[in-house]
XYZ file of C-alpha atoms in Angstrom:
107
model
C 31.183 -28.007 6.151
C 29.309 -31.241 6.129
C 29.018 -33.096 2.900
C 24.880 -32.708 3.045
C 25.306 -28.659 3.454
C 27.401 -28.817 0.494
C 24.979 -30.912 -1.462
C 22.150 -28.578 -0.467
C 24.001 -25.670 -1.522
C 24.808 -26.908 -4.991
C 21.455 -27.858 -5.473
C 19.957 -24.410 -4.579
C 22.659 -22.718 -7.057
C 22.007 -25.318 -9.641
C 18.136 -25.181 -9.385
C 16.780 -22.070 -8.166
C 13.635 -22.207 -9.789
C 12.321 -25.518 -8.517
C 13.023 -24.508 -4.862
C 11.480 -20.982 -4.786
C 7.995 -20.775 -3.315
C 5.083 -20.665 -5.528
C 3.475 -16.932 -5.170
C 0.143 -15.838 -6.566
C 0.440 -13.346 -9.465
C -1.887 -10.862 -7.617
C 0.823 -10.597 -4.716
C 3.123 -8.741 -7.268
C 0.242 -6.028 -8.577
C 1.123 -2.970 -6.810
C -1.225 0.276 -6.592
C -0.673 2.509 -9.275
C -0.443 6.059 -7.994
C -2.180 8.931 -10.220
C -0.417 12.046 -11.367
C -1.756 15.636 -10.073
C -3.860 15.921 -12.964
C -5.421 12.565 -12.746
C -6.055 12.987 -9.337
C -7.896 16.189 -9.884
C -9.980 14.865 -12.800
C -11.052 11.752 -10.584
C -12.267 14.110 -7.596
C -14.119 16.487 -10.156
C -15.626 13.426 -11.688
C -16.730 12.047 -8.515
C -14.773 8.904 -8.627
C -12.936 10.099 -5.380
C -13.624 12.257 -2.539
C -11.428 15.150 -1.918
C -8.282 14.306 0.215
C -9.554 17.078 2.957
C -12.551 14.627 3.429
C -10.550 11.411 3.731
C -8.305 13.458 6.121
C -11.174 14.457 8.285
C -12.347 10.808 8.660
C -9.375 9.609 9.278
C -8.717 12.078 12.050
C -11.939 10.824 13.706
C -10.808 7.667 14.011
C -7.235 8.106 15.166
C -5.276 11.428 15.804
C -2.212 12.447 14.270
C -0.403 14.331 11.467
C -0.861 13.319 7.914
C 2.429 13.139 6.562
C 2.078 11.811 2.992
C -1.041 11.008 1.034
C -1.358 9.320 -2.687
C -4.203 8.597 -4.472
C -4.049 5.374 -6.350
C -5.745 2.434 -8.616
C -5.982 -0.746 -6.473
C -7.533 -3.529 -8.454
C -11.144 -2.042 -9.243
C -10.999 0.839 -7.095
C -9.261 4.018 -6.152
C -7.506 4.246 -2.864
C -5.754 6.795 -0.651
C -2.246 5.661 0.892
C -1.847 7.758 3.788
C 1.302 8.117 5.842
C 0.414 9.200 9.571
C 2.430 10.399 12.564
C 0.552 9.215 15.484
C 0.490 11.248 18.845
C 2.818 8.595 20.420
C 5.278 9.485 17.540
C 4.749 5.933 15.455
C 4.445 6.478 11.838
C 1.614 4.128 10.144
C 0.321 3.308 6.896
C -3.384 3.673 6.383
C -5.447 2.628 3.368
C -8.610 4.434 2.808
C -11.210 3.729 0.191
C -11.245 6.875 -1.826
C -14.866 6.554 -2.721
C -16.309 6.814 0.515
C -13.192 7.361 3.189
C -13.779 4.261 4.963
C -10.685 3.073 6.477
C -9.947 -0.477 5.036
C -6.180 -1.098 6.288
C -3.557 0.157 8.532
C -5.369 0.657 11.663
């Protein structure tokens, strides 16, 4: 191993914090998914559309079978995180605005 390579490895081991890329704090925020009781309350209060409505709107945009659905808080809104098995056998993750059913990511 070359001397330069050894120096670089030593620096990486000794100074890990100084060589790490700066990542904005927002990137660490993960959606917090609601419990079943919280989901029922959000839908009953009109904060989110029922999953059946979101599924219908998604089916109009793309075919496929809904495999998994979660209602989650993301920053200032509710979203559905959907896992869909498409007609051609691919698995896609789709994000839907839970207030109006608009597909906002994944297509």
